[in-house]
Every structure is written in structure tokens, then in C-alpha cells.
Short mmCIF file of C-alpha atoms in Angstrom, two decimals:
data_model
loop_
_atom_site.label_atom_id
_atom_site.label_comp_id
_atom_site.label_asym_id
_atom_site.label_seq_id
_atom_site.Cartn_x
_atom_site.Cartn_y
_atom_site.Cartn_z
CA MET A 1 0.00 0.00 0.00
CA ALA A 2 1.42 3.37 -1.03
CA ASN A 3 2.43 5.76 1.71
CA GLU A 4 -0.14 8.49 2.23
CA ILE A 5 1.07 12.06 1.93
CA LYS A 6 0.20 13.97 5.07
CA VAL A 7 -0.40 17.70 4.83
CA ASP A 8 -0.28 20.00 7.84
CA PRO A 9 -3.80 21.51 8.01
CA GLN A 10 -2.50 24.79 9.41
CA MET A 11 0.08 25.14 6.63
CA LEU A 12 -2.60 24.36 4.03
CA ALA A 13 -4.91 26.97 5.53
CA GLU A 14 -2.16 29.59 5.45
CA PHE A 15 -1.35 28.72 1.84
CA ILE A 16 -5.00 29.10 0.82
CA LYS A 17 -5.27 32.38 2.73
CA LEU A 18 -2.11 33.73 1.08
CA ASN A 19 -3.41 32.89 -2.38
CA LYS A 20 -6.71 34.56 -1.56
CA ASN A 21 -4.83 37.67 -0.40
CA ILE A 22 -2.81 37.75 -3.63
CA LEU A 23 -6.00 37.68 -5.69
CA GLU A 24 -7.54 40.47 -3.60
CA ALA A 25 -4.40 42.66 -3.59
CA PRO A 26 -5.22 44.69 -6.75
CA ASN A 27 -8.43 45.89 -5.10
CA LEU A 28 -6.83 46.66 -1.73
CA ALA A 29 -3.54 48.34 -2.65
CA LYS A 30 -3.01 51.47 -4.72
CA SER A 31 -0.41 51.62 -7.47
CA LEU A 32 2.69 53.77 -6.97
CA ASP A 33 1.24 56.45 -9.25
CA GLU A 34 -1.89 56.70 -7.13
CA ILE A 35 -0.01 57.36 -3.89
CA ASP A 36 0.30 60.98 -2.79
CA LEU A 37 3.23 61.36 -0.40
CA GLU A 38 1.55 64.41 1.17
CA VAL A 39 4.78 66.35 1.60
CA THR A 40 4.60 68.85 4.45
CA PRO A 41 3.82 72.31 3.00
CA HIS A 42 6.93 74.22 1.98
CA GLU A 43 8.27 76.89 -0.34
CA VAL A 44 11.21 76.77 -2.75
CA VAL A 45 13.18 79.77 -1.49
CA TYR A 46 16.37 79.29 -3.51
CA SER A 47 17.36 77.32 -6.60
CA GLU A 48 20.52 76.88 -8.60
CA GLY A 49 20.90 74.51 -11.51
CA LYS A 50 19.02 71.36 -10.58
CA ILE A 51 19.11 71.88 -6.81
CA ARG A 52 16.39 73.49 -4.71
CA LEU A 53 16.35 74.81 -1.16
CA LEU A 54 13.04 74.06 0.55
CA HIS A 55 11.73 76.01 3.53
CA PHE A 56 8.99 74.20 5.44
CA ASN A 57 6.07 76.20 6.74
CA PRO A 58 6.03 76.41 10.56
CA LEU A 59 3.41 74.36 12.39
CA VAL A 60 3.81 76.00 15.80
CA SER A 61 5.40 79.16 17.14
CA ARG A 62 9.14 78.94 16.63
CA GLN A 63 11.08 78.19 19.77
CA LEU A 64 14.57 78.08 18.29
CA LYS A 65 16.12 81.04 16.53
CA THR A 66 18.94 79.02 14.98
CA PRO A 67 17.65 77.51 11.70
CA LEU A 68 18.28 73.88 10.78
CA VAL A 69 19.51 72.99 7.29
CA ILE A 70 19.15 69.34 6.29
CA ALA A 71 21.44 67.97 3.58
CA TYR A 72 19.73 64.88 2.25
CA ALA A 73 21.56 61.98 0.58
CA LEU A 74 22.48 61.93 -3.09
CA ILE A 75 20.53 58.69 -3.59
CA ASN A 76 16.72 58.57 -3.89
CA ARG A 77 14.68 61.61 -2.87
CA PHE A 78 14.24 63.59 0.32
CA HIS A 79 10.68 62.26 0.71
CA ILE A 80 11.84 59.53 3.11
CA LEU A 81 12.27 62.34 5.65
CA ASP A 82 8.62 63.24 5.09
CA ILE A 83 7.22 59.85 4.08
CA HIS A 84 4.01 59.91 6.14
CA PRO A 85 2.37 62.48 8.43
CA LYS A 86 2.73 60.06 11.38
CA LYS A 87 6.36 59.17 10.59
CA SER A 88 7.69 62.44 9.21
CA TRP A 89 11.12 63.53 10.40
CA VAL A 90 10.47 67.05 9.11
CA LYS A 91 7.03 67.39 10.67
CA HIS A 92 8.27 66.24 14.07
CA LEU A 93 10.98 68.90 14.05
CA LEU A 94 8.49 71.57 12.98
CA ASN A 95 6.26 70.57 15.88
CA GLN A 96 9.21 71.24 18.19
CA GLY A 97 9.40 74.82 16.95
CA ILE A 98 12.49 74.27 14.78
CA ASP A 99 12.90 76.33 11.59
CA VAL A 100 13.61 73.67 8.94
CA TYR A 101 15.28 74.09 5.54
CA LEU A 102 16.20 71.15 3.29
CA ILE A 103 18.49 70.83 0.27
CA ASP A 104 16.89 68.86 -2.57
CA TRP A 105 19.67 67.83 -4.98
CA GLY A 106 17.22 67.40 -7.86
CA THR A 107 17.79 65.33 -10.99
CA PRO A 108 21.20 65.76 -12.67
CA THR A 109 21.33 65.59 -16.46
CA PRO A 110 24.28 64.86 -18.80
CA ILE A 111 25.31 68.52 -18.57
CA ASN A 112 26.09 67.92 -14.87
CA ARG A 113 28.40 64.94 -15.43
CA HIS A 114 31.56 66.94 -14.65
CA GLU A 115 30.33 68.30 -11.30
CA GLY A 116 32.15 66.98 -8.24
CA PHE A 117 32.69 67.63 -4.55
CA ASP A 118 33.86 71.17 -5.25
CA ASP A 119 30.60 72.05 -7.02
CA TYR A 120 28.43 70.45 -4.37
CA VAL A 121 30.24 71.65 -1.23
CA ASN A 122 31.85 74.96 -2.20
CA GLY A 123 29.08 75.78 -4.65
CA TYR A 124 25.54 74.53 -4.04
CA MET A 125 25.81 73.78 -0.33
CA ASP A 126 27.64 76.96 0.59
CA ASN A 127 25.23 79.08 -1.44
CA CYS A 128 22.22 77.47 0.24
CA ILE A 129 23.62 77.98 3.72
CA ASP A 130 24.59 81.57 2.95
CA PHE A 131 21.02 82.17 1.77
CA VAL A 132 19.62 80.79 5.05
CA ARG A 133 22.07 82.81 7.13
CA LYS A 134 21.06 86.00 5.33
CA GLU A 135 17.34 85.16 5.36
CA THR A 136 17.28 84.42 9.10
CA LEU A 137 19.91 86.97 10.16
CA SER A 138 21.98 84.15 11.65
CA ASP A 139 25.78 84.00 11.79
CA ALA A 140 25.66 80.21 11.65
CA VAL A 141 23.13 77.40 11.12
CA SER A 142 22.54 73.99 12.60
CA LEU A 143 23.37 71.40 9.94
CA GLN A 144 22.15 67.83 9.68
CA GLY A 145 23.44 65.45 7.03
CA TYR A 146 21.89 62.06 6.31
CA CYS A 147 23.85 59.17 4.72
CA THR A 148 25.92 60.58 1.84
CA GLY A 149 24.51 63.98 2.78
CA GLY A 150 26.28 63.39 6.09
CA THR A 151 29.56 63.04 4.25
CA LEU A 152 28.97 66.29 2.36
CA SER A 153 28.04 67.97 5.66
CA THR A 154 31.25 66.70 7.26
CA VAL A 155 33.35 68.12 4.43
CA TYR A 156 31.43 71.40 4.53
CA SER A 157 31.80 71.78 8.31
CA ALA A 158 35.54 71.15 8.06
CA LEU A 159 35.91 73.82 5.37
CA TYR A 160 33.42 76.36 6.79
CA PRO A 161 33.38 75.79 10.58
CA LYS A 162 32.28 79.35 11.39
CA LYS A 163 29.05 78.89 9.41
CA VAL A 164 27.95 75.77 11.33
CA LYS A 165 26.77 76.21 14.91
CA ASN A 166 25.73 72.59 15.52
CA LEU A 167 26.44 69.51 13.41
CA THR A 168 24.37 66.32 13.33
CA LEU A 169 25.51 63.39 11.22
CA THR A 170 22.99 60.59 10.68
CA ALA A 171 24.56 57.39 9.28
CA PRO A 172 27.36 59.30 7.50
CA VAL A 173 29.86 57.60 5.19
CA ILE A 174 33.20 58.50 6.81
CA ASP A 175 35.73 55.66 7.11
CA GLY A 176 35.54 53.62 3.91
CA ARG A 177 38.05 51.03 5.12
CA ARG A 178 35.82 50.05 8.03
CA ASP A 179 32.64 49.78 5.97
CA SER A 180 31.76 46.10 5.55
CA THR A 181 28.54 46.53 3.56
CA VAL A 182 27.92 45.15 0.08
CA VAL A 183 28.00 48.73 -1.21
CA SER A 184 31.49 49.22 0.16
CA ASN A 185 32.78 45.89 -1.12
CA LEU A 186 31.51 46.67 -4.61
CA ALA A 187 32.98 50.16 -4.49
CA LYS A 188 36.42 49.01 -3.40
CA HIS A 189 36.80 46.67 -6.36
CA MET A 190 35.27 48.60 -9.24
CA ASP A 191 37.13 50.35 -12.05
CA VAL A 192 35.41 53.66 -11.37
CA ASP A 193 37.33 55.59 -14.04
CA LYS A 194 36.23 53.19 -16.78
CA LEU A 195 32.68 53.20 -15.45
CA VAL A 196 32.34 56.99 -15.36
CA ASP A 197 34.20 57.55 -18.64
CA THR A 198 31.80 55.11 -20.30
CA LEU A 199 28.47 56.05 -18.69
CA GLY A 200 28.92 59.64 -17.58
CA ASN A 201 26.34 60.07 -14.83
CA MET A 202 25.50 56.96 -12.83
CA PRO A 203 22.11 55.92 -14.26
CA PRO A 204 19.13 55.27 -11.94
CA GLU A 205 18.82 51.70 -13.20
CA LEU A 206 22.34 50.84 -12.04
CA MET A 207 21.85 52.45 -8.62
CA TYR A 208 18.49 50.72 -8.13
CA TYR A 209 20.03 47.36 -9.09
CA VAL A 210 22.89 47.76 -6.62
CA PHE A 211 20.55 48.45 -3.73
CA SER A 212 18.15 45.68 -4.70
CA ILE A 213 20.86 43.03 -4.24
CA LEU A 214 22.04 44.19 -0.82
CA LYS A 215 19.58 41.90 0.94
CA PRO A 216 18.18 39.74 -1.88
CA PHE A 217 15.97 37.57 0.32
CA GLU A 218 14.67 40.34 2.59
CA GLN A 219 14.28 42.84 -0.26
CA GLY A 220 12.75 40.28 -2.59
CA PHE A 221 10.77 37.22 -1.56
CA GLU A 222 10.33 37.98 2.13
CA LYS A 223 9.28 41.60 1.57
CA TYR A 224 6.47 40.71 -0.81
CA LEU A 225 5.44 37.68 1.22
CA ASN A 226 4.88 39.95 4.22
CA PHE A 227 3.06 42.42 1.99
CA PHE A 228 0.51 39.85 0.85
CA LYS A 229 0.15 38.44 4.36
CA ASN A 230 -0.77 41.91 5.62
CA ILE A 231 -2.85 43.01 2.62
CA HIS A 232 -5.90 43.67 4.85
CA ASP A 233 -3.92 45.93 7.21
CA GLN A 234 -4.56 49.31 5.60
CA GLU A 235 -1.83 51.15 7.52
CA TYR A 236 0.77 48.49 6.72
CA VAL A 237 -0.13 48.52 3.02
CA GLU A 238 -0.04 52.31 2.82
CA ASN A 239 3.38 52.49 4.49
CA PHE A 240 4.67 49.72 2.21
CA ILE A 241 3.54 51.48 -0.97
CA ARG A 242 4.93 54.83 0.18
CA VAL A 243 8.39 53.36 0.82
CA GLU A 244 8.27 51.45 -2.50
CA LYS A 245 7.47 54.71 -4.28
CA TRP A 246 10.48 56.33 -2.60
CA VAL A 247 12.81 53.40 -3.38
CA SER A 248 11.82 53.34 -7.05
CA ASP A 249 12.57 57.04 -7.55
CA THR A 250 16.36 57.08 -7.86
CA PRO A 251 17.95 60.05 -9.66
CA PRO A 252 21.30 59.84 -11.49
CA ILE A 253 24.51 60.82 -9.68
CA PRO A 254 26.90 63.19 -11.47
CA GLY A 255 29.75 61.16 -12.93
CA GLU A 256 32.62 63.18 -11.48
CA LEU A 257 31.05 63.28 -8.04
CA TYR A 258 30.59 59.51 -8.17
CA ARG A 259 34.20 59.03 -9.29
CA GLN A 260 35.59 61.14 -6.43
CA TRP A 261 33.27 59.46 -3.96
CA ILE A 262 34.33 55.93 -4.83
CA ARG A 263 38.02 56.80 -5.10
CA ASP A 264 38.47 59.21 -2.17
CA ILE A 265 36.07 57.70 0.38
CA TYR A 266 36.06 53.95 -0.30
CA GLN A 267 39.19 53.07 -2.26
CA GLU A 268 41.80 55.46 -0.87
CA ASN A 269 39.99 56.32 2.39
CA LEU A 270 41.21 59.92 2.35
CA LEU A 271 38.52 61.66 4.40
CA ILE A 272 39.11 60.05 7.80
CA ASN A 273 42.88 60.43 7.31
CA ASN A 274 42.63 64.19 6.62
CA LYS A 275 44.10 63.70 3.14
CA MET A 276 41.09 64.65 1.06
CA TYR A 277 41.16 67.85 -1.00
CA VAL A 278 38.06 69.68 -2.24
CA GLY A 279 38.47 72.70 -4.49
CA GLY A 280 42.19 72.73 -3.73
CA ARG A 281 41.58 72.92 0.04
CA GLN A 282 42.54 70.20 2.48
CA VAL A 283 39.65 68.73 4.45
CA SER A 284 40.90 68.46 8.04
CA LEU A 285 38.40 66.95 10.43
CA LYS A 286 40.20 68.71 13.27
CA ASN A 287 38.58 71.92 12.02
CA ILE A 288 35.25 70.56 13.23
CA SER A 289 35.00 72.03 16.72
CA MET A 290 31.28 72.79 16.98
CA PRO A 291 28.92 70.56 19.00
CA LEU A 292 28.58 67.22 17.19
CA LEU A 293 25.85 64.58 17.37
CA THR A 294 26.51 61.32 15.49
CA GLN A 295 23.61 58.91 14.99
CA VAL A 296 24.21 55.35 13.81
CA ALA A 297 22.04 52.24 13.50
CA VAL A 298 23.15 48.75 14.53
CA GLY A 299 21.22 47.12 11.67
CA ASP A 300 22.34 49.53 8.95
CA HIS A 301 22.97 47.52 5.76
CA LEU A 302 23.92 50.59 3.67
CA VAL A 303 26.49 52.23 5.95
CA SER A 304 28.18 50.13 8.63
CA PRO A 305 28.14 51.68 12.12
CA GLU A 306 31.91 51.13 12.10
CA CYS A 307 32.10 53.37 9.03
CA SER A 308 30.25 56.25 10.73
CA MET A 309 31.52 56.17 14.30
CA PRO A 310 35.15 57.20 13.64
CA ILE A 311 34.02 60.80 13.05
CA HIS A 312 33.22 61.02 16.77
CA TYR A 313 36.89 60.49 17.59
CA ALA A 314 38.43 62.41 14.67
CA VAL A 315 37.05 65.89 15.42
CA SER A 316 38.27 68.44 17.95
CA SER A 317 34.78 69.15 19.34
CA GLU A 318 34.63 69.04 23.13
CA ASP A 319 30.85 68.79 23.06
CA LYS A 320 30.18 65.57 21.14
CA THR A 321 27.63 62.80 21.48
CA LEU A 322 27.46 59.37 19.86
CA LYS A 323 24.05 57.66 19.74
CA ILE A 324 23.68 54.03 18.66
CA TYR A 325 20.17 52.79 17.89
CA PRO A 326 18.78 49.23 17.51
CA THR A 327 17.25 49.84 14.09
CA GLY A 328 18.22 50.14 10.41
CA HIS A 329 19.26 52.82 7.95
CA VAL A 330 15.72 53.88 7.09
CA GLY A 331 14.24 52.93 10.47
CA MET A 332 16.38 55.60 12.10
CA ILE A 333 14.53 58.38 10.25
CA ALA A 334 11.17 57.00 9.09
CA SER A 335 9.59 54.66 11.62
CA SER A 336 7.57 54.56 14.82
CA PHE A 337 10.85 53.94 16.67
CA SER A 338 12.30 57.08 15.11
CA GLN A 339 9.34 59.13 16.30
CA LYS A 340 9.48 57.72 19.83
CA LYS A 341 13.23 57.63 20.40
CA VAL A 342 15.55 59.10 17.76
CA LEU A 343 13.73 62.35 17.01
CA PRO A 344 12.97 63.38 20.60
CA GLU A 345 16.64 62.93 21.51
CA PHE A 346 17.75 64.89 18.44
CA ALA A 347 15.31 67.74 19.09
CA LYS A 348 16.35 67.90 22.74
CA TRP A 349 20.05 67.93 21.83
CA LEU A 350 19.48 70.64 19.23
CA GLY A 351 17.34 72.75 21.55
CA GLU A 352 20.00 72.78 24.24
CA ARG A 353 22.58 74.14 21.80
CA SER A 354 20.57 76.65 19.78
CA GLU A 355 19.49 80.19 20.42
CA LYS A 356 15.98 80.36 21.83
#
């Protein structure tokens, strides 16, 4: 007599439920085009080339005189900082009475392929900060840089220390040698000159592909499995679609900036060793003497904590704080944990060091 095949009833029930959810998904989830990210109201107060400087409308009476300028990353869009009204980094800061400006790097075109660190730091970034200083009658601003924007903010603060009153670096790329992520390993072994000379700007398709393979199981099968399992949870589905919309919108990176980034930060590790030059000027981290807050995430798969933390020990700031959070790269700025833990600590730190 042939052996009977036994099927776990619970597993069968879950399989049937999952298939039912997959069939119902088109009626329960909006497409990416249908999602409105509901960006917090703001005005474009300065623009230059492709970049824009956004000034967010206040939500409460301002409590801090010192304005905050946020330098977002060069990858994806700034919307992750304002991804949902309940998980918005920007909105939380506005509710604390902080005057928030944000640099949107825009969408580079082939005409921008020769722009590098000099253009971004000594040009765009300095012009934006000078605009804010003049607009708010402030000698210096508070500056926050996220991810690669944290690297640009580090370079800027080392070159223009008198214009930065407080510096916050959130998951910055600093010590390329210590970065053990897939991104770093790819960067250290690529022929960046051949790549840039051939392609010019780094195309969105290439950047999206690189980030899609960082965690192939979690970013592929597991992610969508969880999506279909939770298809009847409206809040879960909405958050999922919003993040997917953000992930899929990846602008090009100027070729020369990409070349310098890969070579100077990852391959030759010049920044942490005070050997990097931008616009003919040496970038010495010892010039950073203003109050410094460094935020890193234990589960960061884009920038290793070990890559970010060395900045805490390389500067000459006497007032410096290192915060390590049990979350990931995005979770540190766009999650319930961020709202409950990371943001309150950041706002408190900033409030204690800014003019009232």
C-alpha cells in the first residue's frame, strides 16, 4: 500500500489564505502612481541649476532662533524624511518649533556629469547655507546630514566651521576602510574611471540594481510575502507602498562626483585620514569644533556603524555625542521607533545648543 502524503492543516490553511490575499491585492492596494506622499507644506526659497532649497512652513510658534539645514543623501529623494504624516522627520521637528530648511539635490542631467565635490560643497551647499544665514539673520546654522549627505556635511563643516553652529551626522559615510557593507565591497573593487568615462552620470537603473541586491531575500521574496500576508492591514499597506514609491525614484549621480566618492572615500579612504582635497583645500576633520551629534544604526545595511563612528573620535569638538540605535538605515529616520526615540533625543540635543 502506497504511503499516504500527510499535509499540515495549518500550513494548508495559510497557503490558501495567502493565495486569496494575492487575488484580492489589486483591489486593496493602490499603485505607486496613485499614492500621494503628502509632503509637508513648503516653499522653494532658492534654486541653482538642478538643486532646490526648501523652507517648510512652521506648524507651531518657533522656539529656536537658529535655523536647521538638512542635507539629504544623493541617492533617492528627500521624501523619506517626510514619508508619512505620522512618521515624518520634518514634521516632528516643525512641531518642536524648529525652523527647517532642506536641500533637494534634484535630478542631474548629462550637462552635470563633470560636477564633483567642489561644485556640491563649495558651490551649491555653501550658497544654500549663505542664503539661510542671510534670510534668518543668523551668523551660523545647525546642519544635519543624512547618509551621503552626512559626508557632504562633514566636508562642509571642516571647510566652513564658522558657518555651522551645531552639526548632526545621521549614518554618514566617513571611514571607507571600516565599511563592511555590500555597497562598500563593490565600491572598493570597481574600475570607477572606466565606469564613469563610459556612462557619464551613474544611471538610476544601475543604482536601483545595486541596492536591490544588498539583501536579496529580505528585499525580494520575504518583503512581498509579508506584503501579501498583511494586505488587509490598511496602515501596513499604505506604508509599504509609500516606501516602495520612494525606493523606485532614484535620480542619477553626477559622474565626477561619483568618481571622487568611490576613489576618495572607499578606495583610498582619504577623508578620515585628513588627506582629502576639495576645491584645492585640504579637508581636516580637526577643524570641526562645533557641538557634534553622530547617529548610527546597529542594523544599517547601507552604511556600517563602524564606518560612521570614527568621526566622533576624529574631530576636535569638546561637546560631542554618539548615539547608537537598535534599528536600520531607514528605520532611524522613518519609523515609529524614530518618532518615539531618535527624534525626541535629536530635538532635545538641538534645543539645548541653539538660540531660543
